[in-house]
């Protein structure tokens, strides 16, 4: 059974305090691993897609990495506006559409000024 | 700007009424759209896959007669919650697949409250 587990459930940081969020996955054939940001009462906002182990992608203060079993979202020198829930999701190979994703439960990030 | 538009953002209705939620892809054609449901502080649960011009595919445990999906054009999918009851109250989110770049974009969500 495909599973996605994110840790920690919640993370509180001081502004400028770098850290990482973890996403562990078990999937029968990975088609892509997705990171999204979700603000309260809003739909998820696309951040990254990673396809193969060793791949890395960056966007501003965020950097996503992928291994065969997990992905990390590194946040460098976070700011209060980075506070949100970060969702990890996997799409599996063999399906007719990559968009049928299995989501983790999310990590609630709070960055204090 | 948003590439997937979802309306309404919030709806309050009486028990027994039906509610329609629209999901539009704004600058690309989406042959496939997805409908998710999200409970407070929980992750997204896929309800169904909406395919343009054909019947939707529902996930296990989702009542297809309760949640009617129509995908009549390449840019529009609708979810109708029929005979809504308080237990249907939830945050519903649609997504559309842009196959040009394999990106999946989400709508802004609809908060449904059934009284």
mmCIF file of N, CA, C and O in Angstrom, chain A residues 3-92:
data_model
loop_
_atom_site.group_PDB
_atom_site.id
_atom_site.type_symbol
_atom_site.label_atom_id
_atom_site.label_comp_id
_atom_site.label_asym_id
_atom_site.label_seq_id
_atom_site.Cartn_x
_atom_site.Cartn_y
_atom_site.Cartn_z
ATOM 1 N N UNK A 3 2.203 4.759 0.875
ATOM 2 C CA UNK A 3 2.119 5.560 2.096
ATOM 3 C C UNK A 3 3.063 6.731 2.021
ATOM 4 O O UNK A 3 4.169 6.633 1.471
ATOM 5 N N UNK A 4 2.624 7.840 2.584
ATOM 6 C CA UNK A 4 3.445 9.035 2.674
ATOM 7 C C UNK A 4 3.351 9.537 4.102
ATOM 8 O O UNK A 4 2.250 9.792 4.598
ATOM 9 N N UNK A 5 4.494 9.679 4.753
ATOM 10 C CA UNK A 5 4.533 10.112 6.142
ATOM 11 C C UNK A 5 5.435 11.323 6.268
ATOM 12 O O UNK A 5 6.597 11.283 5.856
ATOM 13 N N UNK A 6 4.895 12.385 6.828
ATOM 14 C CA UNK A 6 5.669 13.599 6.999
ATOM 15 C C UNK A 6 6.009 13.816 8.470
ATOM 16 O O UNK A 6 5.218 13.507 9.362
ATOM 17 N N UNK A 7 7.187 14.366 8.691
ATOM 18 C CA UNK A 7 7.590 14.697 10.058
ATOM 19 C C UNK A 7 8.457 15.953 10.045
ATOM 20 O O UNK A 7 9.135 16.232 9.045
ATOM 21 N N UNK A 8 8.408 16.747 11.114
ATOM 22 C CA UNK A 8 7.475 16.593 12.230
ATOM 23 C C UNK A 8 6.075 17.046 11.835
ATOM 24 O O UNK A 8 5.888 17.604 10.758
ATOM 25 N N UNK A 9 5.098 16.821 12.716
ATOM 26 C CA UNK A 9 3.747 17.293 12.440
ATOM 27 C C UNK A 9 3.683 18.804 12.505
ATOM 28 O O UNK A 9 2.931 19.441 11.772
ATOM 29 N N UNK A 10 4.461 19.368 13.420
ATOM 30 C CA UNK A 10 4.502 20.817 13.575
ATOM 31 C C UNK A 10 5.935 21.222 13.897
ATOM 32 O O UNK A 10 6.662 20.476 14.572
ATOM 33 N N UNK A 11 6.316 22.389 13.428
ATOM 34 C CA UNK A 11 7.678 22.880 13.613
ATOM 35 C C UNK A 11 7.628 24.372 13.857
ATOM 36 O O UNK A 11 7.054 25.111 13.055
ATOM 37 N N UNK A 12 8.212 24.780 14.974
ATOM 38 C CA UNK A 12 8.279 26.205 15.293
ATOM 39 C C UNK A 12 9.737 26.659 15.189
ATOM 40 O O UNK A 12 10.611 26.058 15.803
ATOM 41 N N UNK A 13 9.965 27.695 14.419
ATOM 42 C CA UNK A 13 11.307 28.221 14.218
ATOM 43 C C UNK A 13 11.347 29.707 14.513
ATOM 44 O O UNK A 13 10.336 30.411 14.363
ATOM 45 N N UNK A 14 12.517 30.162 14.886
ATOM 46 C CA UNK A 14 12.739 31.592 14.965
ATOM 47 C C UNK A 14 13.158 32.076 13.582
ATOM 48 O O UNK A 14 13.780 31.327 12.801
ATOM 49 N N UNK A 15 12.840 33.299 13.285
ATOM 50 C CA UNK A 15 13.254 33.868 12.000
ATOM 51 C C UNK A 15 14.762 33.709 11.842
ATOM 52 O O UNK A 15 15.534 34.041 12.748
ATOM 53 N N UNK A 16 15.167 33.177 10.689
ATOM 54 C CA UNK A 16 16.576 32.970 10.419
ATOM 55 C C UNK A 16 17.120 31.617 10.840
ATOM 56 O O UNK A 16 18.250 31.264 10.488
ATOM 57 N N UNK A 17 16.304 30.835 11.548
ATOM 58 C CA UNK A 17 16.739 29.521 12.036
ATOM 59 C C UNK A 17 16.429 28.462 10.977
ATOM 60 O O UNK A 17 15.282 28.046 10.794
ATOM 61 N N UNK A 18 17.422 27.971 10.303
ATOM 62 C CA UNK A 18 17.240 27.004 9.220
ATOM 63 C C UNK A 18 16.859 25.631 9.760
ATOM 64 O O UNK A 18 17.266 25.252 10.877
ATOM 65 N N UNK A 19 16.119 24.868 8.973
ATOM 66 C CA UNK A 19 15.703 23.531 9.390
ATOM 67 C C UNK A 19 15.252 22.737 8.167
ATOM 68 O O UNK A 19 15.303 23.238 7.037
ATOM 69 N N UNK A 20 14.836 21.497 8.427
ATOM 70 C CA UNK A 20 14.391 20.624 7.341
ATOM 71 C C UNK A 20 13.111 19.905 7.723
ATOM 72 O O UNK A 20 12.906 19.547 8.885
ATOM 73 N N UNK A 21 12.282 19.680 6.712
ATOM 74 C CA UNK A 21 11.074 18.887 6.852
ATOM 75 C C UNK A 21 11.299 17.576 6.110
ATOM 76 O O UNK A 21 11.935 17.545 5.055
ATOM 77 N N UNK A 22 10.743 16.509 6.660
ATOM 78 C CA UNK A 22 10.971 15.183 6.091
ATOM 79 C C UNK A 22 9.697 14.593 5.510
ATOM 80 O O UNK A 22 8.593 14.791 6.034
ATOM 81 N N UNK A 23 9.850 13.876 4.410
ATOM 82 C CA UNK A 23 8.737 13.158 3.791
ATOM 83 C C UNK A 23 9.238 11.763 3.442
ATOM 84 O O UNK A 23 10.074 11.612 2.553
ATOM 85 N N UNK A 24 8.741 10.759 4.126
ATOM 86 C CA UNK A 24 9.093 9.369 3.838
ATOM 87 C C UNK A 24 7.978 8.735 3.022
ATOM 88 O O UNK A 24 6.804 8.950 3.313
ATOM 89 N N UNK A 25 8.353 7.955 2.040
ATOM 90 C CA UNK A 25 7.318 7.385 1.183
ATOM 91 C C UNK A 25 7.566 5.924 0.875
ATOM 92 O O UNK A 25 8.716 5.468 0.837
ATOM 93 N N UNK A 26 6.478 5.228 0.653
ATOM 94 C CA UNK A 26 6.525 3.853 0.179
ATOM 95 C C UNK A 26 5.556 3.788 -0.978
ATOM 96 O O UNK A 26 4.358 3.972 -0.815
ATOM 97 N N UNK A 27 6.070 3.562 -2.171
ATOM 98 C CA UNK A 27 5.212 3.540 -3.347
ATOM 99 C C UNK A 27 5.760 2.526 -4.324
ATOM 100 O O UNK A 27 6.966 2.377 -4.477
ATOM 101 N N UNK A 28 4.871 1.844 -4.976
ATOM 102 C CA UNK A 28 5.273 0.831 -5.949
ATOM 103 C C UNK A 28 5.549 1.488 -7.290
ATOM 104 O O UNK A 28 4.717 1.448 -8.197
ATOM 105 N N UNK A 29 6.730 2.096 -7.392
ATOM 106 C CA UNK A 29 7.066 2.772 -8.638
ATOM 107 C C UNK A 29 6.764 4.249 -8.552
ATOM 108 O O UNK A 29 5.634 4.669 -8.726
ATOM 109 N N UNK A 30 7.786 5.064 -8.294
ATOM 110 C CA UNK A 30 7.561 6.500 -8.107
ATOM 111 C C UNK A 30 7.546 7.194 -9.455
ATOM 112 O O UNK A 30 8.489 7.079 -10.247
ATOM 113 N N UNK A 31 6.491 7.956 -9.681
ATOM 114 C CA UNK A 31 6.422 8.751 -10.903
ATOM 115 C C UNK A 31 6.878 10.169 -10.640
ATOM 116 O O UNK A 31 7.423 10.837 -11.496
ATOM 117 N N UNK A 32 6.632 10.624 -9.433
ATOM 118 C CA UNK A 32 7.043 11.970 -9.074
ATOM 119 C C UNK A 32 6.708 12.232 -7.618
ATOM 120 O O UNK A 32 5.733 11.691 -7.096
ATOM 121 N N UNK A 33 7.533 13.043 -6.974
ATOM 122 C CA UNK A 33 7.254 13.461 -5.601
ATOM 123 C C UNK A 33 7.050 14.959 -5.622
ATOM 124 O O UNK A 33 7.864 15.701 -6.182
ATOM 125 N N UNK A 34 5.959 15.398 -5.034
ATOM 126 C CA UNK A 34 5.540 16.788 -5.120
ATOM 127 C C UNK A 34 5.573 17.449 -3.753
ATOM 128 O O UNK A 34 5.203 16.835 -2.745
ATOM 129 N N UNK A 35 5.994 18.698 -3.730
ATOM 130 C CA UNK A 35 5.881 19.511 -2.520
ATOM 131 C C UNK A 35 4.940 20.681 -2.822
ATOM 132 O O UNK A 35 5.050 21.345 -3.849
ATOM 133 N N UNK A 36 4.042 20.905 -1.852
ATOM 134 C CA UNK A 36 3.101 22.005 -1.951
ATOM 135 C C UNK A 36 3.123 22.800 -0.646
ATOM 136 O O UNK A 36 3.399 22.269 0.423
ATOM 137 N N UNK A 37 2.746 24.052 -0.769
ATOM 138 C CA UNK A 37 2.540 24.911 0.392
ATOM 139 C C UNK A 37 1.051 25.205 0.464
ATOM 140 O O UNK A 37 0.406 25.503 -0.543
ATOM 141 N N UNK A 38 0.479 25.121 1.661
ATOM 142 C CA UNK A 38 -0.934 25.435 1.813
ATOM 143 C C UNK A 38 -1.119 26.420 2.956
ATOM 144 O O UNK A 38 -0.707 26.175 4.094
ATOM 145 N N UNK A 39 -1.741 27.551 2.640
ATOM 146 C CA UNK A 39 -2.118 28.528 3.652
ATOM 147 C C UNK A 39 -3.527 28.221 4.133
ATOM 148 O O UNK A 39 -4.325 27.627 3.406
ATOM 149 N N UNK A 40 -3.873 28.637 5.354
ATOM 150 C CA UNK A 40 -5.201 28.316 5.900
ATOM 151 C C UNK A 40 -6.335 28.768 4.993
ATOM 152 O O UNK A 40 -6.347 29.906 4.514
ATOM 153 N N UNK A 41 -7.274 27.871 4.728
ATOM 154 C CA UNK A 41 -8.432 28.199 3.914
ATOM 155 C C UNK A 41 -8.141 28.351 2.440
ATOM 156 O O UNK A 41 -8.976 28.861 1.683
ATOM 157 N N UNK A 42 -6.977 27.905 2.000
ATOM 158 C CA UNK A 42 -6.587 28.019 0.594
ATOM 159 C C UNK A 42 -6.233 26.648 0.031
ATOM 160 O O UNK A 42 -5.966 25.712 0.766
ATOM 161 N N UNK A 43 -6.201 26.573 -1.283
ATOM 162 C CA UNK A 43 -5.754 25.362 -1.922
ATOM 163 C C UNK A 43 -4.234 25.291 -1.930
ATOM 164 O O UNK A 43 -3.545 26.299 -1.754
ATOM 165 N N UNK A 44 -3.671 24.106 -2.104
ATOM 166 C CA UNK A 44 -2.216 23.953 -2.138
ATOM 167 C C UNK A 44 -1.572 24.718 -3.287
ATOM 168 O O UNK A 44 -2.116 24.762 -4.391
ATOM 169 N N UNK A 45 -0.422 25.273 -3.021
ATOM 170 C CA UNK A 45 0.347 26.009 -4.033
ATOM 171 C C UNK A 45 1.572 25.173 -4.398
ATOM 172 O O UNK A 45 2.345 24.769 -3.536
ATOM 173 N N UNK A 46 1.739 24.941 -5.687
ATOM 174 C CA UNK A 46 2.825 24.084 -6.158
ATOM 175 C C UNK A 46 4.200 24.691 -5.840
ATOM 176 O O UNK A 46 4.441 25.885 -6.063
ATOM 177 N N UNK A 47 5.097 23.844 -5.330
ATOM 178 C CA UNK A 47 6.475 24.268 -5.086
ATOM 179 C C UNK A 47 7.450 23.527 -6.008
ATOM 180 O O UNK A 47 8.156 24.137 -6.789
ATOM 181 N N UNK A 48 7.506 22.183 -5.866
ATOM 182 C CA UNK A 48 8.487 21.399 -6.612
ATOM 183 C C UNK A 48 7.928 20.051 -7.037
ATOM 184 O O UNK A 48 7.050 19.510 -6.381
ATOM 185 N N UNK A 49 8.508 19.521 -8.108
ATOM 186 C CA UNK A 49 8.342 18.116 -8.453
ATOM 187 C C UNK A 49 9.726 17.504 -8.583
ATOM 188 O O UNK A 49 10.602 18.068 -9.254
ATOM 189 N N UNK A 50 9.934 16.362 -7.952
ATOM 190 C CA UNK A 50 11.191 15.625 -8.049
ATOM 191 C C UNK A 50 10.889 14.256 -8.629
ATOM 192 O O UNK A 50 9.895 13.624 -8.262
ATOM 193 N N UNK A 51 11.754 13.792 -9.519
ATOM 194 C CA UNK A 51 11.451 12.560 -10.234
ATOM 195 C C UNK A 51 12.378 11.397 -9.899
ATOM 196 O O UNK A 51 11.959 10.244 -9.967
ATOM 197 N N UNK A 52 13.638 11.695 -9.568
ATOM 198 C CA UNK A 52 14.556 10.583 -9.352
ATOM 199 C C UNK A 52 15.499 10.882 -8.197
ATOM 200 O O UNK A 52 15.789 12.046 -7.883
ATOM 201 N N UNK A 53 15.990 9.815 -7.568
ATOM 202 C CA UNK A 53 16.898 9.941 -6.435
ATOM 203 C C UNK A 53 18.118 10.762 -6.830
ATOM 204 O O UNK A 53 18.689 10.573 -7.911
ATOM 205 N N UNK A 54 18.490 11.673 -5.941
ATOM 206 C CA UNK A 54 19.629 12.527 -6.203
ATOM 207 C C UNK A 54 19.249 13.884 -6.772
ATOM 208 O O UNK A 54 20.063 14.808 -6.819
ATOM 209 N N UNK A 55 18.005 14.010 -7.178
ATOM 210 C CA UNK A 55 17.558 15.264 -7.771
ATOM 211 C C UNK A 55 17.355 16.317 -6.678
ATOM 212 O O UNK A 55 16.919 16.013 -5.576
ATOM 213 N N UNK A 56 17.682 17.558 -7.006
ATOM 214 C CA UNK A 56 17.501 18.671 -6.101
ATOM 215 C C UNK A 56 16.882 19.833 -6.865
ATOM 216 O O UNK A 56 17.205 20.044 -8.040
ATOM 217 N N UNK A 57 16.019 20.597 -6.181
ATOM 218 C CA UNK A 57 15.452 21.800 -6.779
ATOM 219 C C UNK A 57 15.383 22.890 -5.728
ATOM 220 O O UNK A 57 15.166 22.611 -4.560
ATOM 221 N N UNK A 58 15.570 24.126 -6.181
ATOM 222 C CA UNK A 58 15.580 25.247 -5.258
ATOM 223 C C UNK A 58 14.635 26.342 -5.724
ATOM 224 O O UNK A 58 14.442 26.554 -6.926
ATOM 225 N N UNK A 59 14.086 27.031 -4.727
ATOM 226 C CA UNK A 59 13.257 28.199 -5.011
ATOM 227 C C UNK A 59 13.340 29.104 -3.813
ATOM 228 O O UNK A 59 12.854 28.773 -2.739
ATOM 229 N N UNK A 60 13.986 30.217 -3.986
ATOM 230 C CA UNK A 60 14.191 31.205 -2.926
ATOM 231 C C UNK A 60 14.819 30.524 -1.710
ATOM 232 O O UNK A 60 15.917 30.001 -1.792
ATOM 233 N N UNK A 61 14.146 30.491 -0.583
ATOM 234 C CA UNK A 61 14.734 29.940 0.632
ATOM 235 C C UNK A 61 14.496 28.439 0.767
ATOM 236 O O UNK A 61 14.893 27.839 1.775
ATOM 237 N N UNK A 62 13.845 27.846 -0.197
ATOM 238 C CA UNK A 62 13.485 26.433 -0.145
ATOM 239 C C UNK A 62 14.349 25.604 -1.084
ATOM 240 O O UNK A 62 14.631 26.013 -2.206
ATOM 241 N N UNK A 63 14.712 24.423 -0.600
ATOM 242 C CA UNK A 63 15.443 23.468 -1.417
ATOM 243 C C UNK A 63 14.889 22.079 -1.129
ATOM 244 O O UNK A 63 14.836 21.657 0.025
ATOM 245 N N UNK A 64 14.509 21.372 -2.183
ATOM 246 C CA UNK A 64 13.964 20.029 -2.025
ATOM 247 C C UNK A 64 14.941 19.014 -2.574
ATOM 248 O O UNK A 64 15.536 19.220 -3.643
ATOM 249 N N UNK A 65 15.108 17.924 -1.843
ATOM 250 C CA UNK A 65 15.988 16.836 -2.262
ATOM 251 C C UNK A 65 15.226 15.527 -2.197
ATOM 252 O O UNK A 65 14.226 15.405 -1.478
ATOM 253 N N UNK A 66 15.729 14.539 -2.946
ATOM 254 C CA UNK A 66 15.024 13.255 -3.032
ATOM 255 C C UNK A 66 16.009 12.098 -2.969
ATOM 256 O O UNK A 66 17.052 12.116 -3.633
ATOM 257 N N UNK A 67 15.660 11.093 -2.134
ATOM 258 C CA UNK A 67 16.373 9.818 -2.140
ATOM 259 C C UNK A 67 15.373 8.742 -2.515
ATOM 260 O O UNK A 67 14.221 9.042 -2.818
ATOM 261 N N UNK A 68 15.789 7.497 -2.455
ATOM 262 C CA UNK A 68 14.890 6.412 -2.852
ATOM 263 C C UNK A 68 13.770 6.188 -1.841
ATOM 264 O O UNK A 68 12.774 5.521 -2.159
ATOM 265 N N UNK A 69 13.935 6.720 -0.641
ATOM 266 C CA UNK A 69 12.931 6.463 0.388
ATOM 267 C C UNK A 69 12.326 7.706 0.996
ATOM 268 O O UNK A 69 11.300 7.631 1.671
ATOM 269 N N UNK A 70 12.969 8.873 0.770
ATOM 270 C CA UNK A 70 12.468 10.061 1.415
ATOM 271 C C UNK A 70 12.862 11.325 0.666
ATOM 272 O O UNK A 70 13.763 11.308 -0.185
ATOM 273 N N UNK A 71 12.196 12.389 1.039
ATOM 274 C CA UNK A 71 12.509 13.700 0.484
ATOM 275 C C UNK A 71 12.617 14.674 1.645
ATOM 276 O O UNK A 71 11.951 14.518 2.671
ATOM 277 N N UNK A 72 13.477 15.652 1.467
ATOM 278 C CA UNK A 72 13.633 16.693 2.463
ATOM 279 C C UNK A 72 13.321 18.034 1.829
ATOM 280 O O UNK A 72 13.682 18.301 0.679
ATOM 281 N N UNK A 73 12.675 18.871 2.616
ATOM 282 C CA UNK A 73 12.472 20.257 2.219
ATOM 283 C C UNK A 73 13.276 21.109 3.200
ATOM 284 O O UNK A 73 12.940 21.199 4.377
ATOM 285 N N UNK A 74 14.362 21.669 2.693
ATOM 286 C CA UNK A 74 15.236 22.469 3.534
ATOM 287 C C UNK A 74 14.793 23.928 3.442
ATOM 288 O O UNK A 74 14.575 24.449 2.343
ATOM 289 N N UNK A 75 14.705 24.558 4.598
ATOM 290 C CA UNK A 75 14.324 25.969 4.634
ATOM 291 C C UNK A 75 15.485 26.736 5.249
ATOM 292 O O UNK A 75 15.845 26.521 6.414
ATOM 293 N N UNK A 76 16.041 27.621 4.451
ATOM 294 C CA UNK A 76 17.215 28.392 4.873
ATOM 295 C C UNK A 76 16.786 29.790 5.287
ATOM 296 O O UNK A 76 16.117 30.494 4.540
ATOM 297 N N UNK A 77 17.193 30.172 6.508
ATOM 298 C CA UNK A 77 16.900 31.515 7.036
ATOM 299 C C UNK A 77 15.437 31.882 6.812
ATOM 300 O O UNK A 77 15.123 32.853 6.105
ATOM 301 N N UNK A 78 14.526 31.111 7.382
ATOM 302 C CA UNK A 78 13.104 31.360 7.131
ATOM 303 C C UNK A 78 12.632 32.704 7.664
ATOM 304 O O UNK A 78 13.203 33.263 8.608
ATOM 305 N N UNK A 79 11.569 33.185 7.033
ATOM 306 C CA UNK A 79 10.922 34.427 7.446
ATOM 307 C C UNK A 79 9.499 34.112 7.897
ATOM 308 O O UNK A 79 8.945 33.063 7.534
ATOM 309 N N UNK A 80 8.886 35.011 8.653
ATOM 310 C CA UNK A 80 7.503 34.745 9.110
ATOM 311 C C UNK A 80 6.548 34.410 7.965
ATOM 312 O O UNK A 80 5.625 33.603 8.151
ATOM 313 N N UNK A 81 6.755 34.979 6.806
ATOM 314 C CA UNK A 81 5.861 34.704 5.671
ATOM 315 C C UNK A 81 6.019 33.292 5.119
ATOM 316 O O UNK A 81 5.205 32.866 4.283
ATOM 317 N N UNK A 82 6.992 32.558 5.592
ATOM 318 C CA UNK A 82 7.129 31.155 5.215
ATOM 319 C C UNK A 82 6.223 30.255 6.049
ATOM 320 O O UNK A 82 6.119 29.047 5.786
ATOM 321 N N UNK A 83 5.577 30.822 7.041
ATOM 322 C CA UNK A 83 4.658 30.048 7.882
ATOM 323 C C UNK A 83 3.503 29.530 7.038
ATOM 324 O O UNK A 83 2.832 30.292 6.345
ATOM 325 N N UNK A 84 3.293 28.232 7.084
ATOM 326 C CA UNK A 84 2.253 27.573 6.291
ATOM 327 C C UNK A 84 2.299 26.087 6.609
ATOM 328 O O UNK A 84 3.162 25.624 7.357
ATOM 329 N N UNK A 85 1.381 25.348 6.007
ATOM 330 C CA UNK A 85 1.466 23.893 6.044
ATOM 331 C C UNK A 85 2.130 23.425 4.762
ATOM 332 O O UNK A 85 1.750 23.841 3.671
ATOM 333 N N UNK A 86 3.124 22.592 4.906
ATOM 334 C CA UNK A 86 3.841 22.074 3.743
ATOM 335 C C UNK A 86 3.442 20.616 3.537
ATOM 336 O O UNK A 86 3.563 19.785 4.437
ATOM 337 N N UNK A 87 2.939 20.356 2.345
ATOM 338 C CA UNK A 87 2.430 19.038 2.001
ATOM 339 C C UNK A 87 3.356 18.337 1.018
ATOM 340 O O UNK A 87 3.847 18.951 0.072
ATOM 341 N N UNK A 88 3.535 17.068 1.251
ATOM 342 C CA UNK A 88 4.293 16.215 0.357
ATOM 343 C C UNK A 88 3.317 15.219 -0.259
ATOM 344 O O UNK A 88 2.389 14.741 0.421
ATOM 345 N N UNK A 89 3.490 14.903 -1.531
ATOM 346 C CA UNK A 89 2.599 13.954 -2.191
ATOM 347 C C UNK A 89 3.377 13.142 -3.211
ATOM 348 O O UNK A 89 4.366 13.631 -3.774
ATOM 349 N N UNK A 90 2.943 11.923 -3.445
ATOM 350 C CA UNK A 90 3.593 11.083 -4.446
ATOM 351 C C UNK A 90 2.594 10.672 -5.507
ATOM 352 O O UNK A 90 1.424 10.429 -5.231
ATOM 353 N N UNK A 91 3.080 10.630 -6.726
ATOM 354 C CA UNK A 91 2.337 10.072 -7.837
ATOM 355 C C UNK A 91 3.048 8.802 -8.243
ATOM 356 O O UNK A 91 4.284 8.753 -8.240
ATOM 357 N N UNK A 92 2.305 7.790 -8.619
ATOM 358 C CA UNK A 92 2.936 6.510 -8.876
ATOM 359 C C UNK A 92 2.882 6.131 -10.348
ATOM 360 O O UNK A 92 1.944 6.444 -11.065
#
